[in-house]
């Protein structure tokens, strides 16, 4: 025991053995200053048994310095690594560290604890040789243990303290240890500079190098401006009420607009592990634009454009533009309202309360029942239009229908029907009801030039009013705009009387903007109407029919005429300032 005490004094200096325990307790409680670039990241710790060689080496070393920090063996969580994977790396490190610690402890412990009795007797005979051997054993420099995981993307270091007169840790020792392990890339130079002389330079595990992972190139992508699968989505009005007639099932697009765009792939960036090996990276793959019918790729190759105005749909792994929208059944709750840029063909009916709008022609194989239909081209209704007094039909060209009942129509072209009953007709062309029954009875018919039918009126002398001349659709729009502008002026006057507030200012700006737009359009229409009145000759206006019944009221310009008796094969027109039957 005396020899062991003498050994400790030679190995660590003149410290008392009782100071070892006190120093260990003090060091365990003490929070040593961390290196400046160490982040407080979640970590996985390696727990060692009390009698492990590392702890025994620490106990020997602690008797020399109370400032020594307790062993801390942990690895911060690497990006993309699970705690289980980190534990596996710690186990691999533990195997290497245990081998090195056992070897180091073997040389650090006194000879009398390591050798048998026979060896002790032999040693007494060769005492001078033994002393020389001990002296050599005690002179051990600080030893960095470098651990490089299998993926070589990091290098971890734990330093054993020097023995006796061995050299303390310095930069040269660290550099040599890294060179032996071939760690040349991603070295944390700042940490290596701060580590020598730091309280945690020994018995603590540090990451001293970190590789640069390869960045794989991203594949090209397609950014869609239109949905590939259209879902039912009900519109909500200003009162937060669901509009079940608006399903938004169709995606309309203008000619030349972009359907989608191609995002090019990126090139991969090679990485490098801590031993300088280059890690290859894959470049992203190109992607092709899903070109379908009525589409084209832009000149720069980045966008898919519509060749026509129509409906966008995605099928067979490509975008297509349909210039004709076909509805297999009725326009009802299954389809919602239709608002389309191209042409529409409805194989069923337009149900009451629903609307159809299209910039092209609209063909309805069935009936329009109290629905609103607006066509930018011709409107063809195979079976007829039945309105409960509230149906509104508009077309920029001609209207073809079997019958027209209790409806209001605005036609900028001509009207062709088998019968027109109790309807309001505004037609900037001619109204013709000469096929089938050829009946025009009740309601009001306004046409620019001509009204012809087989029968006008009825035996019951139903009031049937016909107005010829001008542009009825334009006149109706002028009247509507005048009413709207007057209403806006009154609303502005009421709004000005209210107390000032941000909402008042906002609403006044909206009303004023709307008023200016309507006034500008009104002036334009009035100029257009004035030019029409100058160029038109009311003498060319006329009514033709096979049979006309009393109750027919005819106006051509400012001249009025009432039929008082049944008339056959008549033509009514303006002659010498009067309407005459010829």
Coordinates of N, CA and C in Angstrom, one line a residue, residues 250-470:
X250 N -66.8 23.5 -64.1 CA -66.2 23.7 -65.4 C -65.1 24.8 -65.2
X251 N -64.0 24.5 -65.9 CA -62.9 25.4 -65.8 C -62.7 26.1 -67.2
X252 N -63.1 27.3 -67.3 CA -63.0 28.0 -68.6 C -61.7 28.7 -68.7
X253 N -61.2 28.8 -70.0 CA -59.9 29.4 -70.2 C -60.0 30.2 -71.5
X254 N -59.2 31.3 -71.6 CA -59.2 32.1 -72.8 C -58.1 31.6 -73.7
X255 N -58.3 31.8 -75.0 CA -57.2 31.4 -76.0 C -55.9 32.1 -75.6
X256 N -54.8 31.3 -75.6 CA -53.5 31.9 -75.4 C -53.1 31.9 -73.9
X257 N -54.1 31.6 -73.0 CA -53.8 31.6 -71.6 C -53.0 30.3 -71.2
X258 N -52.2 30.4 -70.1 CA -51.4 29.3 -69.7 C -52.2 28.3 -68.8
X259 N -52.1 27.0 -69.1 CA -52.7 26.0 -68.4 C -51.9 25.5 -67.2
X260 N -50.6 25.4 -67.5 CA -49.6 25.0 -66.5 C -48.2 25.4 -66.9
X261 N -47.3 25.3 -66.0 CA -45.9 25.6 -66.4 C -44.9 24.6 -65.9
X262 N -43.8 24.5 -66.6 CA -42.8 23.5 -66.2 C -41.7 24.1 -65.4
X263 N -41.5 23.6 -64.2 CA -40.4 24.0 -63.4 C -39.2 23.1 -63.7
X264 N -38.1 23.7 -64.2 CA -36.9 22.8 -64.6 C -36.3 22.1 -63.4
X265 N -35.6 21.0 -63.7 CA -34.9 20.3 -62.6 C -33.7 21.1 -62.2
X266 N -33.1 20.7 -61.0 CA -31.9 21.3 -60.6 C -30.8 20.3 -60.6
X267 N -29.6 20.8 -60.7 CA -28.4 20.0 -60.8 C -28.0 19.6 -59.4
X268 N -27.5 18.3 -59.2 CA -27.0 17.9 -58.0 C -25.7 18.6 -57.6
X269 N -25.5 18.7 -56.3 CA -24.3 19.3 -55.7 C -23.5 18.2 -55.0
X270 N -22.3 17.8 -55.5 CA -21.5 16.8 -54.9 C -21.1 17.1 -53.4
X271 N -21.0 16.1 -52.6 CA -20.6 16.4 -51.2 C -19.2 15.8 -51.0
X272 N -18.8 15.8 -49.7 CA -17.4 15.4 -49.4 C -17.5 14.9 -47.9
X273 N -16.9 13.7 -47.7 CA -16.9 13.2 -46.3 C -15.7 13.7 -45.6
X274 N -15.5 13.4 -44.3 CA -14.5 14.0 -43.5 C -13.1 13.5 -43.9
X275 N -13.0 12.4 -44.7 CA -11.7 11.9 -45.2 C -11.5 12.3 -46.6
X276 N -12.2 13.3 -47.1 CA -11.9 13.9 -48.4 C -12.5 13.2 -49.6
X277 N -13.3 12.2 -49.4 CA -13.8 11.4 -50.5 C -15.0 12.2 -51.1
X278 N -15.1 12.3 -52.4 CA -16.2 13.0 -53.1 C -17.4 12.1 -53.1
X279 N -18.6 12.7 -52.7 CA -19.8 12.0 -52.7 C -20.6 12.4 -53.9
X280 N -20.9 11.6 -54.8 CA -21.6 12.0 -56.1 C -23.0 12.4 -55.8
X281 N -23.6 13.2 -56.6 CA -25.0 13.7 -56.5 C -25.7 13.5 -57.9
X282 N -26.9 13.1 -57.8 CA -27.7 12.9 -59.0 C -28.4 14.2 -59.5
X283 N -28.3 14.4 -60.8 CA -29.1 15.6 -61.3 C -30.5 15.2 -61.4
X284 N -31.4 16.2 -61.2 CA -32.8 16.0 -61.3 C -33.3 15.6 -62.8
X285 N -34.3 14.9 -62.8 CA -34.8 14.4 -64.1 C -35.8 15.5 -64.8
X286 N -35.7 15.5 -66.1 CA -36.6 16.5 -66.8 C -38.0 16.0 -66.7
X287 N -39.0 16.9 -66.9 CA -40.4 16.5 -66.9 C -41.0 17.2 -68.2
X288 N -41.9 16.5 -68.8 CA -42.5 17.0 -70.0 C -43.9 17.6 -69.7
X289 N -44.3 18.6 -70.4 CA -45.6 19.3 -70.2 C -46.7 18.3 -70.7
X290 N -47.8 18.2 -70.0 CA -48.8 17.3 -70.4 C -49.7 17.9 -71.5
X291 N -49.2 17.8 -72.7 CA -49.8 18.5 -73.9 C -50.9 17.6 -74.4
X292 N -52.1 18.1 -74.6 CA -53.2 17.4 -75.1 C -53.9 18.2 -76.3
X293 N -55.1 17.9 -76.5 CA -55.8 18.4 -77.7 C -56.1 19.9 -77.4
X294 N -55.9 20.7 -78.5 CA -56.1 22.2 -78.5 C -55.2 22.9 -77.5
X295 N -54.0 22.4 -77.4 CA -53.0 23.0 -76.5 C -51.7 23.1 -77.3
X296 N -50.8 24.0 -76.9 CA -49.5 24.1 -77.5 C -48.5 24.5 -76.5
X297 N -47.2 24.2 -76.7 CA -46.1 24.6 -75.8 C -45.6 25.9 -76.2
X298 N -45.3 26.8 -75.3 CA -44.8 28.2 -75.6 C -43.4 28.1 -76.2
X299 N -43.0 29.2 -76.8 CA -41.7 29.2 -77.5 C -40.5 28.9 -76.6
X300 N -40.6 29.4 -75.3 CA -39.5 29.1 -74.4 C -39.6 27.7 -73.8
X301 N -40.7 27.0 -74.1 CA -40.8 25.6 -73.6 C -41.2 25.4 -72.2
X302 N -41.6 26.5 -71.6 CA -41.9 26.4 -70.1 C -43.4 26.4 -69.8
X303 N -44.3 26.7 -70.8 CA -45.7 26.8 -70.4 C -46.5 26.1 -71.5
X304 N -47.7 25.6 -71.0 CA -48.6 24.9 -71.9 C -49.8 25.9 -72.1
X305 N -50.1 26.3 -73.4 CA -51.0 27.3 -73.7 C -52.3 26.7 -74.4
X306 N -53.4 27.4 -74.2 CA -54.6 27.0 -74.8 C -54.7 27.5 -76.3
X307 N -55.0 26.7 -77.2 CA -55.1 27.1 -78.6 C -56.5 27.7 -78.9
X308 N -57.5 27.4 -78.0 CA -58.8 27.9 -78.2 C -59.4 28.3 -76.8
X309 N -60.4 29.1 -76.9 CA -61.2 29.4 -75.7 C -62.1 28.2 -75.5
X310 N -62.2 27.7 -74.2 CA -63.0 26.6 -73.9 C -62.9 26.1 -72.5
X311 N -63.1 24.8 -72.3 CA -63.1 24.2 -71.0 C -61.9 23.3 -70.9
X312 N -61.2 23.5 -69.8 CA -60.0 22.7 -69.5 C -60.3 21.4 -68.7
X313 N -59.8 20.3 -69.2 CA -60.0 19.1 -68.5 C -58.7 18.2 -68.6
X314 N -58.5 17.4 -67.6 CA -57.3 16.6 -67.5 C -57.8 15.1 -67.7
X315 N -57.3 14.5 -68.7 CA -57.6 13.0 -68.9 C -56.5 12.4 -69.7
X316 N -56.3 11.1 -69.5 CA -55.3 10.4 -70.3 C -53.9 11.0 -70.1
X317 N -53.7 11.5 -68.8 CA -52.4 12.1 -68.4 C -52.0 13.3 -69.2
X318 N -53.0 14.1 -69.7 CA -52.7 15.3 -70.4 C -53.9 16.3 -70.2
X319 N -53.5 17.6 -70.4 CA -54.6 18.6 -70.4 C -55.1 18.8 -71.8
X320 N -56.4 19.0 -71.9 CA -57.1 19.2 -73.1 C -58.0 20.4 -73.0
X321 N -58.2 21.1 -74.1 CA -59.2 22.2 -74.1 C -60.3 21.9 -75.0
X322 N -61.5 21.8 -74.5 CA -62.7 21.5 -75.3 C -63.4 22.8 -75.7
X323 N -63.5 23.0 -77.0 CA -64.2 24.2 -77.4 C -65.7 24.1 -77.3
X324 N -66.1 22.8 -77.2 CA -67.5 22.5 -77.0 C -67.7 21.8 -75.7
X325 N -68.5 22.4 -74.9 CA -68.9 21.7 -73.6 C -70.2 21.0 -73.7
X326 N -70.1 19.7 -73.5 CA -71.3 18.8 -73.6 C -71.8 18.4 -72.3
X327 N -73.1 18.7 -72.0 CA -73.8 18.2 -70.8 C -74.7 17.1 -71.2
X328 N -74.4 15.9 -70.7 CA -75.1 14.7 -71.1 C -76.6 14.7 -70.7
X329 N -76.8 15.3 -69.5 CA -78.2 15.3 -69.1 C -78.8 16.8 -68.9
X330 N -79.4 17.0 -67.8 CA -80.0 18.3 -67.6 C -79.0 19.2 -66.8
X331 N -79.3 20.5 -67.0 CA -78.6 21.5 -66.1 C -79.4 21.7 -64.9
X332 N -79.0 21.1 -63.8 CA -79.7 21.1 -62.6 C -78.7 21.0 -61.4
X333 N -79.1 20.4 -60.3 CA -78.2 20.3 -59.1 C -77.0 19.4 -59.4
X334 N -77.1 18.6 -60.4 CA -76.0 17.7 -60.7 C -74.9 18.4 -61.4
X335 N -75.2 19.5 -62.1 CA -74.2 20.3 -62.8 C -74.0 21.7 -62.2
X336 N -75.0 22.3 -61.6 CA -74.9 23.6 -61.2 C -75.0 24.6 -62.4
X337 N -74.9 25.8 -62.1 CA -74.9 26.8 -63.2 C -73.7 26.6 -64.2
X338 N -73.9 27.0 -65.4 CA -72.9 26.9 -66.4 C -72.4 28.2 -66.8
X339 N -71.1 28.5 -66.7 CA -70.5 29.7 -67.2 C -69.3 29.3 -68.0
X340 N -69.3 29.4 -69.3 CA -68.3 28.8 -70.2 C -67.9 29.7 -71.3
X341 N -66.6 29.6 -71.6 CA -66.0 30.5 -72.6 C -66.3 30.1 -74.0
X342 N -66.5 28.8 -74.3 CA -66.7 28.3 -75.6 C -68.2 28.1 -75.9
X343 N -68.5 27.0 -76.6 CA -69.8 26.6 -77.0 C -70.3 25.5 -76.0
X344 N -71.7 25.5 -75.9 CA -72.3 24.5 -74.9 C -73.4 23.8 -75.6
X345 N -73.4 22.5 -75.4 CA -74.4 21.6 -76.0 C -75.0 20.9 -74.8
X346 N -76.3 21.1 -74.5 CA -77.0 20.5 -73.4 C -78.0 19.5 -74.0
X347 N -77.8 18.2 -73.7 CA -78.6 17.2 -74.2 C -79.9 17.0 -73.5
X348 N -80.1 17.7 -72.4 CA -81.3 17.6 -71.6 C -82.0 19.0 -71.6
X349 N -82.5 19.3 -70.4 CA -83.2 20.6 -70.2 C -82.4 21.5 -69.3
X350 N -82.8 22.8 -69.3 CA -82.2 23.8 -68.4 C -83.3 23.9 -67.3
X351 N -83.1 23.4 -66.1 CA -84.1 23.4 -65.1 C -84.4 24.8 -64.5
X352 N -85.5 24.9 -63.9 CA -85.9 26.2 -63.3 C -85.0 26.6 -62.3
X353 N -84.6 27.9 -62.3 CA -83.7 28.5 -61.3 C -82.2 28.4 -61.6
X354 N -81.9 27.7 -62.8 CA -80.5 27.6 -63.1 C -80.2 28.5 -64.4
X355 N -78.9 28.8 -64.5 CA -78.5 29.7 -65.6 C -77.4 29.0 -66.4
X356 N -77.4 29.4 -67.7 CA -76.3 28.9 -68.6 C -75.8 30.2 -69.4
X357 N -74.5 30.4 -69.3 CA -73.8 31.5 -70.0 C -72.7 30.9 -70.8
X358 N -72.6 31.3 -72.0 CA -71.5 30.9 -72.9 C -71.1 32.0 -73.9
X359 N -69.8 32.0 -74.2 CA -69.4 33.1 -75.2 C -69.6 32.6 -76.6
X360 N -69.9 31.3 -76.8 CA -70.2 30.8 -78.1 C -71.7 30.5 -78.2
X361 N -72.0 29.5 -79.1 CA -73.3 29.1 -79.3 C -73.8 28.2 -78.2
X362 N -75.1 28.2 -77.9 CA -75.7 27.3 -76.9 C -76.8 26.5 -77.6
X363 N -76.7 25.2 -77.5 CA -77.7 24.3 -78.0 C -78.3 23.5 -76.9
X364 N -79.7 23.6 -76.8 CA -80.4 22.8 -75.8 C -81.3 21.9 -76.5
X365 N -81.1 20.6 -76.2 CA -82.0 19.6 -76.9 C -83.4 19.5 -76.3
X366 N -83.5 20.0 -75.1 CA -84.8 19.9 -74.4 C -85.5 21.2 -74.2
X367 N -85.9 21.5 -73.0 CA -86.6 22.8 -72.7 C -85.9 23.6 -71.8
X368 N -86.0 25.0 -71.9 CA -85.5 25.9 -71.0 C -86.7 26.3 -70.1
X369 N -86.7 25.9 -68.9 CA -87.9 26.0 -68.0 C -87.5 27.1 -66.9
X370 N -88.0 28.3 -67.1 CA -87.8 29.4 -66.1 C -86.3 29.5 -65.8
X371 N -85.4 29.3 -66.7 CA -84.0 29.4 -66.5 C -83.5 30.6 -67.3
X372 N -82.3 31.1 -66.9 CA -81.7 32.2 -67.6 C -80.6 31.7 -68.5
X373 N -80.6 32.1 -69.7 CA -79.7 31.6 -70.7 C -79.1 32.8 -71.5
X374 N -77.8 32.9 -71.5 CA -77.1 34.0 -72.3 C -76.1 33.4 -73.2
X375 N -76.2 33.7 -74.5 CA -75.3 33.1 -75.5 C -74.6 34.2 -76.2
X376 N -73.3 34.0 -76.4 CA -72.5 35.0 -77.2 C -72.7 34.7 -78.7
X377 N -73.2 33.6 -79.0 CA -73.5 33.3 -80.4 C -74.9 33.0 -80.6
X378 N -75.3 32.0 -81.4 CA -76.7 31.6 -81.6 C -77.2 30.8 -80.4
X379 N -78.5 30.9 -80.1 CA -79.1 30.1 -79.1 C -80.2 29.2 -79.8
X380 N -80.0 27.9 -79.6 CA -80.9 26.9 -80.3 C -81.6 26.1 -79.2
X381 N -82.9 26.2 -79.1 CA -83.6 25.4 -78.1 C -84.6 24.5 -78.8
X382 N -84.3 23.2 -78.8 CA -85.1 22.3 -79.7 C -86.5 22.2 -79.4
X383 N -86.9 22.2 -78.1 CA -88.3 22.0 -77.7 C -89.0 23.2 -77.3
X384 N -88.3 24.2 -76.8 CA -89.0 25.4 -76.5 C -88.5 26.1 -75.1
X385 N -89.0 27.3 -74.9 CA -88.7 28.1 -73.7 C -90.0 28.4 -73.0
X386 N -90.0 28.0 -71.8 CA -91.2 28.2 -70.9 C -90.8 28.9 -69.7
X387 N -91.2 30.2 -69.6 CA -90.8 30.9 -68.4 C -92.0 31.2 -67.5
X388 N -91.8 31.2 -66.2 CA -92.9 31.6 -65.4 C -93.0 33.1 -65.2
X389 N -92.7 33.8 -66.3 CA -92.7 35.2 -66.2 C -91.4 35.8 -65.8
X390 N -90.4 34.9 -65.4 CA -89.2 35.4 -64.9 C -88.0 34.9 -65.7
X391 N -88.2 34.1 -66.7 CA -87.1 33.6 -67.5 C -86.5 34.7 -68.4
X392 N -85.2 34.8 -68.4 CA -84.5 35.8 -69.2 C -83.6 35.1 -70.2
X393 N -83.8 35.4 -71.4 CA -83.0 34.8 -72.5 C -82.3 35.9 -73.3
X394 N -81.0 35.8 -73.4 CA -80.2 36.8 -74.2 C -79.3 36.1 -75.2
X395 N -79.2 36.6 -76.4 CA -78.2 36.1 -77.3 C -77.7 37.2 -78.2
X396 N -76.4 37.1 -78.6 CA -75.8 38.2 -79.4 C -76.1 37.9 -80.9
X397 N -76.6 36.7 -81.2 CA -76.9 36.4 -82.6 C -78.4 36.0 -82.7
X398 N -78.7 34.9 -83.3 CA -80.0 34.5 -83.6 C -80.6 33.5 -82.5
X399 N -81.9 33.5 -82.4 CA -82.6 32.6 -81.5 C -83.5 31.7 -82.3
X400 N -83.3 30.3 -82.1 CA -84.1 29.3 -82.7 C -84.8 28.5 -81.6
X401 N -86.1 28.5 -81.6 CA -86.8 27.7 -80.6 C -88.2 27.3 -81.2
X402 N -88.7 26.1 -80.7 CA -90.0 25.6 -81.1 C -91.1 26.5 -80.7
X403 N -91.0 26.9 -79.4 CA -92.0 27.8 -78.9 C -91.4 28.7 -77.8
X404 N -92.1 29.8 -77.6 CA -91.6 30.8 -76.6 C -92.9 31.2 -75.8
X405 N -92.9 30.9 -74.5 CA -94.1 31.2 -73.7 C -93.7 31.9 -72.4
X406 N -94.4 33.0 -72.1 CA -94.2 33.7 -70.8 C -92.7 34.0 -70.5
X407 N -92.0 34.4 -71.5 CA -90.6 34.6 -71.3 C -90.2 36.0 -71.8
X408 N -89.0 36.4 -71.4 CA -88.5 37.7 -71.9 C -87.2 37.3 -72.6
X409 N -87.1 37.8 -73.9 CA -85.9 37.5 -74.7 C -85.3 38.7 -75.2
X410 N -84.0 38.8 -75.3 CA -83.2 39.9 -75.9 C -82.3 39.3 -77.0
X411 N -82.6 39.6 -78.2 CA -81.9 38.9 -79.3 C -81.4 40.0 -80.3
X412 N -80.1 40.0 -80.4 CA -79.4 41.0 -81.3 C -79.5 40.6 -82.7
X413 N -79.9 39.4 -83.0 CA -80.0 38.9 -84.4 C -81.5 38.7 -84.7
X414 N -81.9 37.6 -85.2 CA -83.3 37.3 -85.6 C -83.9 36.2 -84.7
X415 N -85.2 36.2 -84.6 CA -85.9 35.2 -83.8 C -86.7 34.3 -84.7
X416 N -86.5 33.0 -84.6 CA -87.2 32.0 -85.4 C -87.9 31.1 -84.4
X417 N -89.3 31.0 -84.5 CA -90.0 30.2 -83.6 C -91.3 29.7 -84.2
X418 N -91.8 28.5 -83.7 CA -93.1 28.0 -84.2 C -94.3 28.8 -83.6
X419 N -94.1 29.3 -82.4 CA -95.1 30.1 -81.7 C -94.5 30.9 -80.6
X420 N -95.1 32.1 -80.5 CA -94.7 33.1 -79.4 C -95.9 33.5 -78.7
X421 N -96.0 33.1 -77.4 CA -97.2 33.3 -76.6 C -96.8 34.1 -75.3
X422 N -97.5 35.3 -75.2 CA -97.4 36.1 -73.9 C -96.0 36.3 -73.5
X423 N -95.2 36.7 -74.4 CA -93.7 37.0 -74.1 C -93.3 38.4 -74.5
X424 N -92.2 38.8 -73.8 CA -91.6 40.1 -74.1 C -90.4 39.8 -75.0
X425 N -90.5 40.3 -76.2 CA -89.4 40.1 -77.2 C -88.8 41.4 -77.6
X426 N -87.4 41.4 -77.4 CA -86.6 42.6 -77.9 C -85.7 42.0 -78.9
X427 N -85.9 42.5 -80.2 CA -85.1 41.9 -81.3 C -84.6 43.0 -82.2
X428 N -83.2 43.0 -82.3 CA -82.6 44.0 -83.2 C -82.6 43.6 -84.7
X429 N -83.3 42.4 -85.0 CA -83.4 42.0 -86.3 C -84.9 41.8 -86.6
X430 N -85.2 40.6 -87.2 CA -86.6 40.2 -87.6 C -87.1 39.1 -86.7
X431 N -88.4 39.1 -86.4 CA -89.1 38.1 -85.7 C -90.0 37.3 -86.7
X432 N -89.7 36.0 -86.7 CA -90.4 35.1 -87.7 C -91.0 33.9 -87.0
X433 N -92.4 33.8 -87.1 CA -93.1 32.6 -86.5 C -93.9 32.1 -87.7
X434 N -93.3 31.5 -88.6 CA -94.0 31.0 -89.8 C -94.0 29.5 -90.0
X435 N -93.2 28.8 -89.1 CA -93.2 27.3 -89.2 C -94.1 26.7 -88.2
X436 N -94.5 25.5 -88.4 CA -95.4 24.8 -87.4 C -96.7 25.6 -87.4
X437 N -97.2 25.9 -86.1 CA -98.4 26.6 -85.9 C -98.3 28.0 -86.4
X438 N -97.1 28.6 -86.2 CA -96.8 30.0 -86.7 C -97.7 31.0 -86.0
X439 N -97.8 30.9 -84.6 CA -98.7 31.8 -83.9 C -97.9 32.8 -83.1
X440 N -98.4 34.0 -83.1 CA -97.9 35.1 -82.3 C -99.0 35.7 -81.6
X441 N -99.1 35.5 -80.3 CA -100.3 36.0 -79.6 C -99.9 36.4 -78.2
X442 N -100.5 37.6 -77.8 CA -100.3 38.2 -76.5 C -98.9 38.7 -76.4
X443 N -98.6 39.4 -75.3 CA -97.3 40.0 -75.0 C -96.9 41.2 -75.9
X444 N -95.6 41.5 -75.9 CA -95.1 42.6 -76.6 C -93.9 42.1 -77.5
X445 N -93.9 42.5 -78.7 CA -92.8 42.1 -79.6 C -92.2 43.4 -80.2
X446 N -91.0 43.6 -80.0 CA -90.3 44.8 -80.5 C -89.2 44.3 -81.5
X447 N -89.3 44.7 -82.7 CA -88.3 44.3 -83.7 C -87.8 45.5 -84.5
X448 N -86.6 45.4 -85.1 CA -86.1 46.5 -85.8 C -86.7 46.7 -87.2
X449 N -87.0 45.6 -87.9 CA -87.4 45.7 -89.2 C -88.8 45.0 -89.6
X450 N -88.9 43.7 -89.1 CA -90.0 43.0 -89.7 C -90.5 41.9 -88.7
X451 N -91.8 41.7 -88.7 CA -92.4 40.6 -87.9 C -93.3 39.9 -88.8
X452 N -93.1 38.6 -88.9 CA -94.0 37.7 -89.8 C -94.4 36.5 -89.0
X453 N -95.7 36.1 -89.3 CA -96.3 34.9 -88.6 C -97.5 34.4 -89.5
X454 N -97.9 33.2 -89.2 CA -99.1 32.7 -89.8 C -100.3 33.4 -89.2
X455 N -100.3 33.4 -87.9 CA -101.4 34.0 -87.2 C -100.9 35.0 -86.1
X456 N -101.5 36.2 -86.1 CA -101.2 37.2 -85.1 C -102.5 37.5 -84.3
X457 N -102.4 37.3 -83.0 CA -103.6 37.6 -82.1 C -104.4 36.3 -82.0
X458 N -105.6 36.5 -81.5 CA -106.5 35.3 -81.3 C -108.0 35.8 -81.5
X459 N -108.9 34.8 -81.6 CA -110.3 35.1 -81.7 C -110.8 35.8 -80.5
X460 N -110.2 35.6 -79.4 CA -110.5 36.2 -78.1 C -110.0 37.6 -78.0
X461 N -109.4 38.1 -79.1 CA -108.9 39.5 -79.2 C -107.9 39.8 -78.1
X462 N -107.0 38.8 -77.9 CA -105.9 39.0 -76.9 C -105.0 40.2 -77.4
X463 N -104.7 41.0 -76.4 CA -103.8 42.2 -76.8 C -102.5 41.7 -77.2
X464 N -102.1 42.0 -78.5 CA -100.8 41.6 -79.0 C -100.2 42.8 -79.6
X465 N -99.1 43.3 -78.9 CA -98.5 44.6 -79.3 C -97.2 44.4 -80.0
X466 N -97.1 45.1 -81.2 CA -95.9 44.9 -82.0 C -95.3 46.3 -82.2
X467 N -94.0 46.5 -82.0 CA -93.3 47.8 -82.2 C -92.2 47.5 -83.1
X468 N -92.1 48.4 -84.2 CA -91.1 48.2 -85.2 C -90.2 49.5 -85.3
X469 N -88.9 49.3 -85.6 CA -88.0 50.4 -85.7 C -87.0 50.5 -84.6
X470 N -85.9 51.2 -84.9 CA -84.9 51.4 -83.9 C -84.1 50.1 -83.6

